mmCIF file of C-alpha atoms in Angstrom:
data_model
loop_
_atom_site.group_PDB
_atom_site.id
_atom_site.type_symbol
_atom_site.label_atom_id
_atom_site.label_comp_id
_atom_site.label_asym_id
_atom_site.label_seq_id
_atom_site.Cartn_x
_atom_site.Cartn_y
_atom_site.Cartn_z
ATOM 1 C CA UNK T 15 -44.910 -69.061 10.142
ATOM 2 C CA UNK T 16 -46.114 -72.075 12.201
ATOM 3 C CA UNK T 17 -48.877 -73.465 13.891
ATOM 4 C CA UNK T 18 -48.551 -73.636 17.491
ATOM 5 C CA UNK T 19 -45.087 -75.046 17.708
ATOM 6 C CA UNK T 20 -45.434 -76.676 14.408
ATOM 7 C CA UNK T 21 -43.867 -75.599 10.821
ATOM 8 C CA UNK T 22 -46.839 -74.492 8.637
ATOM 9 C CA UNK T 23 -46.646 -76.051 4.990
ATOM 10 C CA UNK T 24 -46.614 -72.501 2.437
ATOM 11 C CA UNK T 25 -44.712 -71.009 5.530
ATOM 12 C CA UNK T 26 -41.675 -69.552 5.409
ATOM 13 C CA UNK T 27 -40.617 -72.332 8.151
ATOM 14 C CA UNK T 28 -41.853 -74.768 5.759
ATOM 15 C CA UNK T 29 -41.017 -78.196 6.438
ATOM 16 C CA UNK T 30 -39.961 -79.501 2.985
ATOM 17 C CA UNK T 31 -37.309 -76.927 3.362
ATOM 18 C CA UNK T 32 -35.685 -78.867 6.014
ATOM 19 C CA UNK T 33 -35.871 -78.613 9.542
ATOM 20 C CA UNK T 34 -33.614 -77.207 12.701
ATOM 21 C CA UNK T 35 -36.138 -78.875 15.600
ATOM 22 C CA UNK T 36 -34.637 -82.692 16.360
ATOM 23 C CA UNK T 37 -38.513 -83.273 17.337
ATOM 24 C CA UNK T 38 -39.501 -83.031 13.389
ATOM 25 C CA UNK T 39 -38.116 -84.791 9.885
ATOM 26 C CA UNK T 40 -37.811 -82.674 6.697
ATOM 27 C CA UNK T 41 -40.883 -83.220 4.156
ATOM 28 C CA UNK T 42 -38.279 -83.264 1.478
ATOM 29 C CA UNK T 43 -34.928 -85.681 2.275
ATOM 30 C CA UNK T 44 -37.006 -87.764 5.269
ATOM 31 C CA UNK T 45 -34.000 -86.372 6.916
ATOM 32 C CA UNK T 46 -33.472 -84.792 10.721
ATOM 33 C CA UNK T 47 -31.625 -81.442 11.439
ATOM 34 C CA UNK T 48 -27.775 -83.440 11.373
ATOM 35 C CA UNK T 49 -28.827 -84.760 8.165
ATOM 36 C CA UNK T 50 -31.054 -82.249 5.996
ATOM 37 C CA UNK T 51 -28.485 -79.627 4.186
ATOM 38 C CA UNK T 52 -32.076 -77.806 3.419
ATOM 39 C CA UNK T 53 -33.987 -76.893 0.584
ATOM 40 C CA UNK T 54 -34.444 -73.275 -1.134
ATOM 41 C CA UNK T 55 -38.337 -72.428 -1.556
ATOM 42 C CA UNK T 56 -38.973 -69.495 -3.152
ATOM 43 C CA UNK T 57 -42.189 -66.334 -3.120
ATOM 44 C CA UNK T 58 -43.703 -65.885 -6.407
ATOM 45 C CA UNK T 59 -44.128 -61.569 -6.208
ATOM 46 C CA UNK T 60 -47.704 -60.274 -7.013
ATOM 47 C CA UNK T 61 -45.533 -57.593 -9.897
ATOM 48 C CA UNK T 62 -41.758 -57.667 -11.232
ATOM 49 C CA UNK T 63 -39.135 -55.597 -8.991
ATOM 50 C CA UNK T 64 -35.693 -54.395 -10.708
ATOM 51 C CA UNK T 65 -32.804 -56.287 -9.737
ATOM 52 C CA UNK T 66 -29.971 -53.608 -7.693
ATOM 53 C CA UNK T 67 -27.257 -55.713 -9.062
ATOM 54 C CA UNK T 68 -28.684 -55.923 -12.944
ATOM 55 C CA UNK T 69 -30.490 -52.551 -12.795
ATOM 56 C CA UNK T 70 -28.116 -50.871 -14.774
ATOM 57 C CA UNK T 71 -27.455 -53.807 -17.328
ATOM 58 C CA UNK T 72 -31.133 -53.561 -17.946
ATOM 59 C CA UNK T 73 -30.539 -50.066 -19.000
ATOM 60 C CA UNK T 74 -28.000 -50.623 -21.298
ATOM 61 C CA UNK T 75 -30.071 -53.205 -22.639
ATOM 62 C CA UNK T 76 -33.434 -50.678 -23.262
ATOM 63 C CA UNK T 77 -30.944 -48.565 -24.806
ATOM 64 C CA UNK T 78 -30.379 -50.958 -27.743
ATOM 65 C CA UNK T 79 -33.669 -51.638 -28.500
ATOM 66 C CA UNK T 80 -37.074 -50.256 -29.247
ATOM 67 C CA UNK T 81 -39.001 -49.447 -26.076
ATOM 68 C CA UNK T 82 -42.091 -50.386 -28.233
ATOM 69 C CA UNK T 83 -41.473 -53.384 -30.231
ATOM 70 C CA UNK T 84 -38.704 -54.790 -28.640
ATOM 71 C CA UNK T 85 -36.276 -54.859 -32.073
ATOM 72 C CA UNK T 86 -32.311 -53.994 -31.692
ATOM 73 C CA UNK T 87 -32.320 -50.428 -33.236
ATOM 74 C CA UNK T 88 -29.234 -51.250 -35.397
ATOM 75 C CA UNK T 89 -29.450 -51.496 -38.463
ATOM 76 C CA UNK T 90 -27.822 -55.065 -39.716
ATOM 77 C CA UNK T 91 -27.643 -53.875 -43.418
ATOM 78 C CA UNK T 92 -24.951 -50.750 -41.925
ATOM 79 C CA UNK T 93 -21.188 -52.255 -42.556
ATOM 80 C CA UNK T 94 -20.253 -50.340 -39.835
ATOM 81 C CA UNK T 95 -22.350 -52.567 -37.171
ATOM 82 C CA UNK T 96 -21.794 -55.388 -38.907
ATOM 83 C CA UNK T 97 -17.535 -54.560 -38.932
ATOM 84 C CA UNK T 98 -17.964 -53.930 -35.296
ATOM 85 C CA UNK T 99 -20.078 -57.119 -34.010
ATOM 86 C CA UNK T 100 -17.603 -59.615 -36.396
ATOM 87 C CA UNK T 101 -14.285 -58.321 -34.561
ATOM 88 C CA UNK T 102 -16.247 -58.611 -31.099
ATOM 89 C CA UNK T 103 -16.560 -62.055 -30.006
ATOM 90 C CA UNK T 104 -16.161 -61.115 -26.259
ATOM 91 C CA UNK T 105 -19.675 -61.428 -25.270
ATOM 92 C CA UNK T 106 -19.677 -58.343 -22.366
ATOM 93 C CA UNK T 107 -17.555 -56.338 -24.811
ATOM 94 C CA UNK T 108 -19.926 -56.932 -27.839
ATOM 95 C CA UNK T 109 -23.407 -55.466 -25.184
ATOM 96 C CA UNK T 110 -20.666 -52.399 -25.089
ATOM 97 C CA UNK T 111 -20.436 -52.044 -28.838
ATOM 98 C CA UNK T 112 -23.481 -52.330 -29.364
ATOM 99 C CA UNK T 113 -24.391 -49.992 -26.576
ATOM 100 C CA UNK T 114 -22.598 -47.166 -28.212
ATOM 101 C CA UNK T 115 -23.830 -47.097 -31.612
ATOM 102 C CA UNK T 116 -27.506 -47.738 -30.627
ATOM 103 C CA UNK T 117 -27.521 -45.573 -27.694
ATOM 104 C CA UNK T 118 -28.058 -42.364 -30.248
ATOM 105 C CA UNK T 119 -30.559 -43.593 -31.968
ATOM 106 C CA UNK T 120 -34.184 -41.520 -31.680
ATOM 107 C CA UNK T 121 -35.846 -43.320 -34.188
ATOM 108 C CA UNK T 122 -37.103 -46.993 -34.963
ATOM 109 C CA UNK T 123 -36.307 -47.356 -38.730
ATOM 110 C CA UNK T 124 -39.452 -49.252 -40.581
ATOM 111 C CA UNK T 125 -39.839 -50.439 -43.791
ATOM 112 C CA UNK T 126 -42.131 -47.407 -45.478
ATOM 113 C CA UNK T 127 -41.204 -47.305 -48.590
ATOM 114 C CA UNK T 128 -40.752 -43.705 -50.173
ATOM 115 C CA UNK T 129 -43.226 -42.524 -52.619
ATOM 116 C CA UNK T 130 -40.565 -41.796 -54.954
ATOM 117 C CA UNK T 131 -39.476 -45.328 -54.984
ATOM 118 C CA UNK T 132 -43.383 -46.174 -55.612
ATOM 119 C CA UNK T 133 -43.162 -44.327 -58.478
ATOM 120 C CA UNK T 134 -40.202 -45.183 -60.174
ATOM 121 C CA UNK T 135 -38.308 -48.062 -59.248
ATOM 122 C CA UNK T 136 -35.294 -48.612 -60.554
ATOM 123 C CA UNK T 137 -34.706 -53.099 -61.039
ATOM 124 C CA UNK T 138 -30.758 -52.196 -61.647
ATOM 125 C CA UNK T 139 -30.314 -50.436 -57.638
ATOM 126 C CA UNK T 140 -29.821 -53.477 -54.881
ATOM 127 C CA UNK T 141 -32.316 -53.273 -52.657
ATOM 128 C CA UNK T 142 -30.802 -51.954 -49.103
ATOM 129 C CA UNK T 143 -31.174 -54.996 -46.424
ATOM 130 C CA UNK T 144 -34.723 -52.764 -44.168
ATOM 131 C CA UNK T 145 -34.275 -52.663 -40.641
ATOM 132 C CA UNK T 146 -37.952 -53.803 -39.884
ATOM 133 C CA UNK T 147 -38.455 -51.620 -37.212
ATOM 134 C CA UNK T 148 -41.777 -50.123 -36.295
ATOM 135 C CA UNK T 149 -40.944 -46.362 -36.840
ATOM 136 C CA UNK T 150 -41.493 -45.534 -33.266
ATOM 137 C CA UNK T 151 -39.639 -42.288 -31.627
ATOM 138 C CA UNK T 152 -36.942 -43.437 -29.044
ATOM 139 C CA UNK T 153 -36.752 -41.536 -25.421
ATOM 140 C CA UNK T 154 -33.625 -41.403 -23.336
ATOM 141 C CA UNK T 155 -33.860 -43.974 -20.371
ATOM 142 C CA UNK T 156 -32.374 -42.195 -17.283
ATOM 143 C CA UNK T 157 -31.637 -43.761 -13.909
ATOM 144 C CA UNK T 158 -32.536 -42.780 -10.365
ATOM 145 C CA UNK T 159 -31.674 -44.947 -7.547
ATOM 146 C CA UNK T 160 -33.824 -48.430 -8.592
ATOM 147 C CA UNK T 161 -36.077 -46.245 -10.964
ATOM 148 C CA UNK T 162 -35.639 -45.618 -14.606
ATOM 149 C CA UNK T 163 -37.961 -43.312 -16.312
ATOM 150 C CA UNK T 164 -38.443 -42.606 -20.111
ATOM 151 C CA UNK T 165 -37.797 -39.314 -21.154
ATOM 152 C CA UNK T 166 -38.946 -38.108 -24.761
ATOM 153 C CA UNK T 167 -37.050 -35.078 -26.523
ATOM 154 C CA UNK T 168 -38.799 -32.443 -27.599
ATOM 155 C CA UNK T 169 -38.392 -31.459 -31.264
ATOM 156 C CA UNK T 170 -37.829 -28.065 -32.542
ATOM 157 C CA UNK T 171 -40.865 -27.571 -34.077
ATOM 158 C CA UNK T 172 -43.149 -29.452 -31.375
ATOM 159 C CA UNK T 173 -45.785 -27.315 -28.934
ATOM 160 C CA UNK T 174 -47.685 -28.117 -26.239
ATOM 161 C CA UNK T 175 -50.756 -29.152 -28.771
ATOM 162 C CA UNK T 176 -49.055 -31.877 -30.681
ATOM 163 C CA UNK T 177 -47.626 -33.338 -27.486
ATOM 164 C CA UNK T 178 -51.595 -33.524 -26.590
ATOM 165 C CA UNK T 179 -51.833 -35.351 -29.968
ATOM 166 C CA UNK T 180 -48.894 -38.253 -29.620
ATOM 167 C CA UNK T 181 -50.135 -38.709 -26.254
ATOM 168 C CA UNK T 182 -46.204 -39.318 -25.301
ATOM 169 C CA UNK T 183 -45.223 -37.643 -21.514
ATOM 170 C CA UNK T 184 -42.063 -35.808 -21.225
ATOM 171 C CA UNK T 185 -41.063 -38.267 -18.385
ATOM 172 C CA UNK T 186 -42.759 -41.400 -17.515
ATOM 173 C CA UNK T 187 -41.953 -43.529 -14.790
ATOM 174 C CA UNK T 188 -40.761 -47.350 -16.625
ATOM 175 C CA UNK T 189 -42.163 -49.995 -13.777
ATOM 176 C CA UNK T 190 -40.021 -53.070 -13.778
ATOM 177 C CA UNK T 191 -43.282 -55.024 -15.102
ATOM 178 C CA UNK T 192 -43.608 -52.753 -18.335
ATOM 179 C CA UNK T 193 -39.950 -53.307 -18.508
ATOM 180 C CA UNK T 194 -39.941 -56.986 -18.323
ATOM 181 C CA UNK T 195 -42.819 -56.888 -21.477
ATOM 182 C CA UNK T 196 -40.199 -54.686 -23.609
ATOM 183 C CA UNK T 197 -37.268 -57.111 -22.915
ATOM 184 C CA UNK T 198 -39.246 -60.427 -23.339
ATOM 185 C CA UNK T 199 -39.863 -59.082 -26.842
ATOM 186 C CA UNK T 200 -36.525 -58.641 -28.374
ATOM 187 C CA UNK T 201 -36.082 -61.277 -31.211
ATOM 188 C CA UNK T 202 -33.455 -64.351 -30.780
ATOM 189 C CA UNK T 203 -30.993 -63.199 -33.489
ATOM 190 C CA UNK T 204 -30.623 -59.721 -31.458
ATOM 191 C CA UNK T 205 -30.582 -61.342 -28.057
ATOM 192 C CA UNK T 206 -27.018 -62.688 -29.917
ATOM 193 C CA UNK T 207 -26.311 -59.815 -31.067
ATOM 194 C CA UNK T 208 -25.875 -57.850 -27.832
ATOM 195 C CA UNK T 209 -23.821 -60.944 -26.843
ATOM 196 C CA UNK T 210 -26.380 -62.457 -24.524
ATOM 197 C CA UNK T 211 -27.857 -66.361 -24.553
ATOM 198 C CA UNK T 212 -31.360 -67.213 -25.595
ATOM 199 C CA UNK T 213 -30.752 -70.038 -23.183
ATOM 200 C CA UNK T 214 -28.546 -69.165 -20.217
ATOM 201 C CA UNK T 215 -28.941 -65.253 -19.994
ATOM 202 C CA UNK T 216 -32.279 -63.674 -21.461
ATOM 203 C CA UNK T 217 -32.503 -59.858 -20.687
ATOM 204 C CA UNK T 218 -36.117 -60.560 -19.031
ATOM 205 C CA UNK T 219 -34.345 -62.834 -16.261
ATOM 206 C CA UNK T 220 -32.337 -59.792 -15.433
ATOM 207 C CA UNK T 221 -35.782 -58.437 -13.596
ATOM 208 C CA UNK T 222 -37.250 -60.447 -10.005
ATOM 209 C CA UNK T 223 -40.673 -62.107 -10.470
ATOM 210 C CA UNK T 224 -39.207 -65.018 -8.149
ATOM 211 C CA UNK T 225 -37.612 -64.594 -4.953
ATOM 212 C CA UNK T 226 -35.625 -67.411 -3.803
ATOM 213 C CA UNK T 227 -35.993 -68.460 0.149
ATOM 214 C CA UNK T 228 -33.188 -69.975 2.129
ATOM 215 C CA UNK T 229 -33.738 -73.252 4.348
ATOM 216 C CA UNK T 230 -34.196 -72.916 7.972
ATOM 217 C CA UNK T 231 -30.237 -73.919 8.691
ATOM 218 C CA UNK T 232 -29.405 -70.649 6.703
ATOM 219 C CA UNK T 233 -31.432 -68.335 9.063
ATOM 220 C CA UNK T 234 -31.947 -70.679 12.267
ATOM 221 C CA UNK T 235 -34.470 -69.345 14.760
ATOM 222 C CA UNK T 236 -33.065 -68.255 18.645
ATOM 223 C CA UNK T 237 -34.217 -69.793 21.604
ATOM 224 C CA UNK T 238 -33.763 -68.298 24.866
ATOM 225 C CA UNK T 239 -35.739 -69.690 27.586
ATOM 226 C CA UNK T 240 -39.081 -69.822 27.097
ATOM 227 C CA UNK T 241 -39.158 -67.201 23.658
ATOM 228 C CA UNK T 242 -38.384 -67.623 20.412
ATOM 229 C CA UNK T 243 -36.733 -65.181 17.670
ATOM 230 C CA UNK T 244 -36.651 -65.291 14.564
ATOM 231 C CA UNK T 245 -33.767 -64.571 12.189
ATOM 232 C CA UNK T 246 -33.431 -60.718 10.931
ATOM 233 C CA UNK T 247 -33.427 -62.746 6.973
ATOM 234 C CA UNK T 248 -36.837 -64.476 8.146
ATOM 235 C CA UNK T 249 -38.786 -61.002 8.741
ATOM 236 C CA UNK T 250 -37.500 -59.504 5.520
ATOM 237 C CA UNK T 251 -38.742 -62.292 3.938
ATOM 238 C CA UNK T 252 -41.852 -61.844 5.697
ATOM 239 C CA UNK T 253 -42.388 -58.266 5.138
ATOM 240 C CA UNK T 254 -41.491 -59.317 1.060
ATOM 241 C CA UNK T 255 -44.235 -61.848 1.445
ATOM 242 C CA UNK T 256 -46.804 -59.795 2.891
ATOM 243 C CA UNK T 257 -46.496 -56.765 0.471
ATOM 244 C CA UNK T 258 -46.882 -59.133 -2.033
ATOM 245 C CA UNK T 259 -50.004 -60.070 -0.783
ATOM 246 C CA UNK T 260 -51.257 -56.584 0.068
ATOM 247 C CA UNK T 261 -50.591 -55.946 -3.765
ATOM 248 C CA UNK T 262 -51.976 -58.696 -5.485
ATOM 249 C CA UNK T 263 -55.446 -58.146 -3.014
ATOM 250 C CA UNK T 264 -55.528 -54.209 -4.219
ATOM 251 C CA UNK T 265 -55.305 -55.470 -8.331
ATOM 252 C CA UNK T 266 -57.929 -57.876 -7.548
ATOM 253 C CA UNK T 267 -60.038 -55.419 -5.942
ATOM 254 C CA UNK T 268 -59.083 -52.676 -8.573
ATOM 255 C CA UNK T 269 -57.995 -49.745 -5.884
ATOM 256 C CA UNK T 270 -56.878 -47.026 -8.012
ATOM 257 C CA UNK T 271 -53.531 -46.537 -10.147
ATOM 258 C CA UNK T 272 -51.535 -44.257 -7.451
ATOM 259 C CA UNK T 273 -52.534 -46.785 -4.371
ATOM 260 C CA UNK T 274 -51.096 -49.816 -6.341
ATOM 261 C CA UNK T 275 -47.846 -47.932 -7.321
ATOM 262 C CA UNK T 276 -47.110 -46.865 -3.847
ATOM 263 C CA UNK T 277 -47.297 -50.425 -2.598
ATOM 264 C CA UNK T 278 -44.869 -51.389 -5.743
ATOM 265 C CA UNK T 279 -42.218 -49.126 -4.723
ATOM 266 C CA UNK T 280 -42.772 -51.024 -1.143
ATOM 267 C CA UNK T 281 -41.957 -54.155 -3.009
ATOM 268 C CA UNK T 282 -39.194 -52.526 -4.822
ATOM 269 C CA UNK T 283 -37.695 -51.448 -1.495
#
């Protein structure tokens, strides 16, 4: 955090956050301690972490959409949805809508078209607005403390062989960074659609890559004699910034897959 007695620039005491020692000026404002309000820094993390306050908005969000190409799984050409979406213009109640009539949805329609069709077309039938989904088989996103995992239904017919073949797990742990791909994938017109802004609220800010830091005046060290505490805020922040750093040296050095997961859920934590 500093060198000797003096703020160390990258540090979490940095000076061009502002300062709380009358001996030094803030890098930032040129400003002493009466002076400086402070500046917010922030620690860039080494992988995404969920959010606990947008955790479960995130999984009403995956719900929606197609966990592999990122597409709302309604169906615009359905009167229903689109009956539904014109009456809602409350943007949280029109997420709910669409929550409910996507959240049953197993399948990601695509545009195959049938062989029948191929066959025989008929010029006088309208052709059915396609969905222009990828055809991909939805699991069922469940929730445990800051986890969500993927769970994939097992069909009627299905044995232990062709789950060998699709290569799909029962129940897969979803890490916030595989989650943060899905959501940055989901088209404009849907982000709209679940009553979200392209501009002001994309589903992919919903999950930390950034943590901000407070300025020194919002967790001011203690002096008491001759020794020096720091704020309980300051060594969170610390630990945050050193697990960071622990994980982004194991993916450099490529330490295996269950090593670098434990230190995530660290980070998580």
């Amino acid at each position: 955090v500093e060198i000797g007695y003096r703020p160390r620039v990258g540090g979490l005491m940095d000076p061009r956050m502002g300062t709380i020692d009358r001996n030094f000026r803030c890098q930032t404002c040129g400003e002493g301690p009466g002076d400086c309000p402070g500046h917010f820094g922030h620690i860039e993390l080494a992988r995404p972490v969920y959010h606990a306050g947008f955790i479960v908005k995130v999984k009403k969000i995956l719900e929606c959409i197609c966990v592999n190409c990122g597409k709302l799984k309604a169906d615009e050409g359905d009167v229903t949805f689109r009956t539904l979406t014109r009456r809602t213009d409350n943007p949280k109640r029109r997420l709910q809508v669409v929550w409910e009539y996507c959240k049953g949805k197993m399948l990601c329609e695509s545009d195959d078209v049938k062989e029948e069709e191929e066959q025989d077309p008929d010029p006088d039938l309208k052709k059915k607005p396609s969905h222009g989904g990828c055809g991909h088989i939805q699991p069922l996103i469940r929730k445990d403390g800051l986890k969500l995992f993927l769970v994939y239904k097992k069909g009627k017919g299905d044995d232990e062989d062709e789950d060998m073949k699709t290569g799909q797990p029962e129940r897969r742990l979803l890490a916030a960074v595989d989650a943060y791909s899905i959501l940055r994938k989901i088209p404009s017109k849907d982000i709209q659609l679940m009553g979200l802004s392209e501009r002001y609220a994309r589903p992919e800010w919903m999950i930390l890559s950034v943590i901000p830091v407070p300025p020194p005046p919002v967790r001011p060290s203690i002096m008491s004699d001759s020794l020096r505490s720091e704020d309980d805020l300051t060594y969170k922040l610390a630990d945050i910034l050193k697990t960071s750093a622990t994980l982004r040296k194991h993916d450099a050095e490529g330490a295996p897959a269950h090593v670098v997961a434990e230190i995530e859920q660290l980070l998580q934590f």
